[in-house]
Short mmCIF file of C-alpha atoms in Angstrom, two decimals:
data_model
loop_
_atom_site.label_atom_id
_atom_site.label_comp_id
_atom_site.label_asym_id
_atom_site.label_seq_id
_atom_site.Cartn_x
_atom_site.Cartn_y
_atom_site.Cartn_z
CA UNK A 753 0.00 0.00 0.00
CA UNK A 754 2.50 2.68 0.99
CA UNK A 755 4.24 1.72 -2.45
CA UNK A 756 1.81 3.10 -4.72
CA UNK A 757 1.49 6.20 -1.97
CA UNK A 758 5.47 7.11 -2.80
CA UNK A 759 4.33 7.66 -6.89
CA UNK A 760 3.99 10.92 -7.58
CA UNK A 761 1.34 11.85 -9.45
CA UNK A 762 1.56 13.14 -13.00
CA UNK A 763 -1.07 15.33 -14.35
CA UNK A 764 -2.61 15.04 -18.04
CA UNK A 765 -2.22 17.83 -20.29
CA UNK A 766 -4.82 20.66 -19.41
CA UNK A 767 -5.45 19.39 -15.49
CA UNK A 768 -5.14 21.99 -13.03
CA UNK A 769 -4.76 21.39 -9.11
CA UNK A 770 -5.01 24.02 -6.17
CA UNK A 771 -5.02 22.81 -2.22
CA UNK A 772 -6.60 25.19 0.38
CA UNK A 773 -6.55 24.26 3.80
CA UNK A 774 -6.99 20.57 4.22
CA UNK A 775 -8.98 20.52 0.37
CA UNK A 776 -7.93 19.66 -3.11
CA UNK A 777 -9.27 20.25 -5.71
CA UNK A 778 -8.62 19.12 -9.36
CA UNK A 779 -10.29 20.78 -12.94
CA UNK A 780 -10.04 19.45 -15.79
CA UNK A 781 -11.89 19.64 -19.29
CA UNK A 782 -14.42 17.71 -18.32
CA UNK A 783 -15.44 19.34 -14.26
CA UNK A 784 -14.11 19.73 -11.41
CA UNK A 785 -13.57 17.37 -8.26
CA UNK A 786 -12.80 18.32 -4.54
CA UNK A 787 -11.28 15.85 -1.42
CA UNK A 788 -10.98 16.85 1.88
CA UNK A 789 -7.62 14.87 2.90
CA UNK A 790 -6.77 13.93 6.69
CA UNK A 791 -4.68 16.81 8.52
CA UNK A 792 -2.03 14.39 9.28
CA UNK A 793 -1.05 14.26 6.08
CA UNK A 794 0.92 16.87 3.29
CA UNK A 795 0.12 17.12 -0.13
CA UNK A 796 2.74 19.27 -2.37
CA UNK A 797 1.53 20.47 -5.89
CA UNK A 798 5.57 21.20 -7.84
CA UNK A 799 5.75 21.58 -12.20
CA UNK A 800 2.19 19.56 -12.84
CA UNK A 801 2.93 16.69 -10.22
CA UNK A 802 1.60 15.67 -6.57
CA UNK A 803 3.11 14.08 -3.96
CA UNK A 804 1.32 12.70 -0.80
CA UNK A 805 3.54 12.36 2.26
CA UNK A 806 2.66 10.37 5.53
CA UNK A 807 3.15 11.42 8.96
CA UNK A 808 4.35 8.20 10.33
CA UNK A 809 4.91 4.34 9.61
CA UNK A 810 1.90 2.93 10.89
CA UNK A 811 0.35 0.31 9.03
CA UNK A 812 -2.71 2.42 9.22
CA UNK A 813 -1.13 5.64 7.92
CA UNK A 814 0.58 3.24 5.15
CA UNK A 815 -2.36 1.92 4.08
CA UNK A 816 -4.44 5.57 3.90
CA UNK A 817 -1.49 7.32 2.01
CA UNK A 818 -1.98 4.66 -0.53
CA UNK A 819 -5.69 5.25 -0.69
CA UNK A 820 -5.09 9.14 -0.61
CA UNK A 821 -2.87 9.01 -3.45
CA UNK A 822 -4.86 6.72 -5.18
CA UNK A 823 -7.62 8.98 -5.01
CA UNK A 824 -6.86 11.80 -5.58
CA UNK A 825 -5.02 10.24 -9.23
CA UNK A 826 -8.85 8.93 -9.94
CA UNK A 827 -9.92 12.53 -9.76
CA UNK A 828 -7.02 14.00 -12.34
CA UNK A 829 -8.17 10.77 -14.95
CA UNK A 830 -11.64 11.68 -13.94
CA UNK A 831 -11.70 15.23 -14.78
CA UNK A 832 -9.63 14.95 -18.05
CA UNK A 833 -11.27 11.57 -19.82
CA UNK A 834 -14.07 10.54 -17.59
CA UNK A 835 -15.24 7.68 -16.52
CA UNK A 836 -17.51 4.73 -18.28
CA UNK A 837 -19.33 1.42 -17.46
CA UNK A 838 -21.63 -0.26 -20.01
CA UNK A 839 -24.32 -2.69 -19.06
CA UNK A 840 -26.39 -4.98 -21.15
CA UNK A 841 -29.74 -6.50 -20.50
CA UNK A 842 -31.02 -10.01 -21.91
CA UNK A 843 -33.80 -11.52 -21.89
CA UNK A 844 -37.21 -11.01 -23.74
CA UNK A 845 -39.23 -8.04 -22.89
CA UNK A 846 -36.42 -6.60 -21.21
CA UNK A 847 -35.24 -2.82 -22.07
CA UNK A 848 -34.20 0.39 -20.47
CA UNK A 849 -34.77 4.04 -21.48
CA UNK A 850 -34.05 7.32 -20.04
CA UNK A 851 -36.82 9.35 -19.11
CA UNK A 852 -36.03 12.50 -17.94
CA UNK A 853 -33.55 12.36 -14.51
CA UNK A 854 -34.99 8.89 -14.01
CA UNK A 855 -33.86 5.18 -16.23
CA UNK A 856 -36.72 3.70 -16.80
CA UNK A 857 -36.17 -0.64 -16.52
CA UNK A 858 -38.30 -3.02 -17.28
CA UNK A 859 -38.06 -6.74 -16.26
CA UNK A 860 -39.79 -9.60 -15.89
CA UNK A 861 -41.34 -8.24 -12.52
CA UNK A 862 -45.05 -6.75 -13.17
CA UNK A 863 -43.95 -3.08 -12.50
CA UNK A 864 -41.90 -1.06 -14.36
CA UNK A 865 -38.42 -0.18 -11.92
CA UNK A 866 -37.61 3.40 -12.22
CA UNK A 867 -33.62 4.30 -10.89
CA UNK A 868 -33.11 7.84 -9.91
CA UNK A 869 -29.76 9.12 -11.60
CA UNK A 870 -27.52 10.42 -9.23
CA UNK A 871 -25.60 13.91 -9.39
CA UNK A 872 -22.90 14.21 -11.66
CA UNK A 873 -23.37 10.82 -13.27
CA UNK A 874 -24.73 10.21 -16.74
CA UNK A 875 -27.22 7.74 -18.30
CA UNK A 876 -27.49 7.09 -22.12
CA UNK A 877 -29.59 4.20 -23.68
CA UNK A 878 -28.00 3.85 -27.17
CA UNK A 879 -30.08 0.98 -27.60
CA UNK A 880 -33.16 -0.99 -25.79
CA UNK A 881 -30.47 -3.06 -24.24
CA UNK A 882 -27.57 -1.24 -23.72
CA UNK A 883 -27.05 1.21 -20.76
CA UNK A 884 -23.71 3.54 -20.89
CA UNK A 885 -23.21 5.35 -17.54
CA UNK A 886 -20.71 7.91 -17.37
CA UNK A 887 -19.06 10.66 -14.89
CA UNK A 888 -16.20 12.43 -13.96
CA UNK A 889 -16.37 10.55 -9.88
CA UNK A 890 -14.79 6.81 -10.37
CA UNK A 891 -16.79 5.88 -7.32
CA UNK A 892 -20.23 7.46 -8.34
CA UNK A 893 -20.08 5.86 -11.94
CA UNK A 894 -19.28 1.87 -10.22
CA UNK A 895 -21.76 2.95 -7.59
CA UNK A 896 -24.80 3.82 -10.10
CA UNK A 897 -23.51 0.58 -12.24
CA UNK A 898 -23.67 -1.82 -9.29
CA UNK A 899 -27.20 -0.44 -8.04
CA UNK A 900 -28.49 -0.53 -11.63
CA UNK A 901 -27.38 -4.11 -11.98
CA UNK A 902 -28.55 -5.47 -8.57
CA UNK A 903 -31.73 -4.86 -9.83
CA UNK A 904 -31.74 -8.25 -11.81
CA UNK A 905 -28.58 -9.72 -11.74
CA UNK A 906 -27.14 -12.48 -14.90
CA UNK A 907 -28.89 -15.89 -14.16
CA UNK A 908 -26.56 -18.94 -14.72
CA UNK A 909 -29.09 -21.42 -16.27
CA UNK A 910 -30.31 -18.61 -19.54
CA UNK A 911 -28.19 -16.12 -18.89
CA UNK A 912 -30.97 -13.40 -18.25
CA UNK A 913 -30.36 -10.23 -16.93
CA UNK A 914 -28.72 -6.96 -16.30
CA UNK A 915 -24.76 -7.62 -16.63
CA UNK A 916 -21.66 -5.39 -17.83
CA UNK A 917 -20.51 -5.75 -21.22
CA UNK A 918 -17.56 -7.85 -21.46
CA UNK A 919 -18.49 -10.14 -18.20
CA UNK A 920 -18.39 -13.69 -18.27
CA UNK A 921 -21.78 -15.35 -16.43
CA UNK A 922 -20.84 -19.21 -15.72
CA UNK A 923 -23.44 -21.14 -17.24
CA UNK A 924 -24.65 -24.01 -15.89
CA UNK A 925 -26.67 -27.28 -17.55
CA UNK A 926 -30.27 -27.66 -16.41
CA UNK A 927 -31.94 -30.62 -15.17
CA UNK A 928 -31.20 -33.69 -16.97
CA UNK A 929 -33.42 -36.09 -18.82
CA UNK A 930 -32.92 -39.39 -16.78
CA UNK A 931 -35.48 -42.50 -18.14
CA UNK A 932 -38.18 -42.88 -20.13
CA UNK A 933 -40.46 -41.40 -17.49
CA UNK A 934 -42.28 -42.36 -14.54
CA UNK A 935 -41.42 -43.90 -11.00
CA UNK A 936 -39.67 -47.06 -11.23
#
């Protein structure tokens, strides 16, 4: 952990950071993000790099300077390119579409399941089937994904359901076909 908080940070092209007080914050092309970081700990902004330093070598501080500087490295990539996740939805009668600040699902339950969009984030339906959420906050865009695919998670037997492009769902056989039928 305390290996990846010794990296500095390198800044894309056109990403600005300022610190005031105990804050951060990061702009970019595409927003701006803000972190409050722990007091214990220095942040130094030098020629388009950061470096996090720790106050001690305590497995605790060692593992949060990690985290910090892992964080704060999400917002820089998140402010420049953004952040996507695509979903995709199988099975018949199932589709999505946006509907003002709210993505409309429907499923094979006998209501309609209608997912709030969160703040910052996102939600295109290129297709019926396809969901693309996207954001400038790592956590916000994996968040929203996650909920979105709780709602009806991949089935192993048909494979139905909500799942991210590019995942693999683990099929399994179904019931075999043992005899010629009945008890004997």
């Amino acid at each position: 952990m305390s290996r990846i908080g010794k990296k500095p940070i390198d800044f894309p092209s056109g990403v600005k950071a300022a610190m005031t007080d105990n804050v951060i914050t990061v702009e970019g092309s595409k927003g701006k993000s803000t972190y409050n970081i722990p007091p214990r700990f220095k942040v130094e902004i030098k020629d388009n790099k950061i470096v996090v330093t720790r106050p001690s070598e305590e497995k605790q501080d060692k593992a949060t300077h990690g985290l910090i500087r892992s964080l704060i490295n999400n917002m820089a990539i998140g402010v420049s390119s953004g952040y996507m996740k695509e979903l995709e939805i199988t099975g018949v009668g199932f589709k999505a579409a946006v509907q003002g600040k709210a993505l409309n699902i429907q499923l094979s339950y006998t209501h309609p399941i209608n997912f709030n969009i969160p703040e910052g984030i996102t939600i295109e339906t290129p297709k019926p089937t396809n969901i693309v959420i996207k954001g400038i906050d790592k956590a916000k865009v994996g968040k929203a994904a996650a909920e979105i695919r709780d709602f009806y998670r991949p089935e192993p037997y048909k494979g139905k359901g909500i799942k991210y492009v590019g995942e693999h769902v683990r099929r399994k056989a179904g019931k075999a076909v043992t005899g010629s039928g009945g008890a004997g």
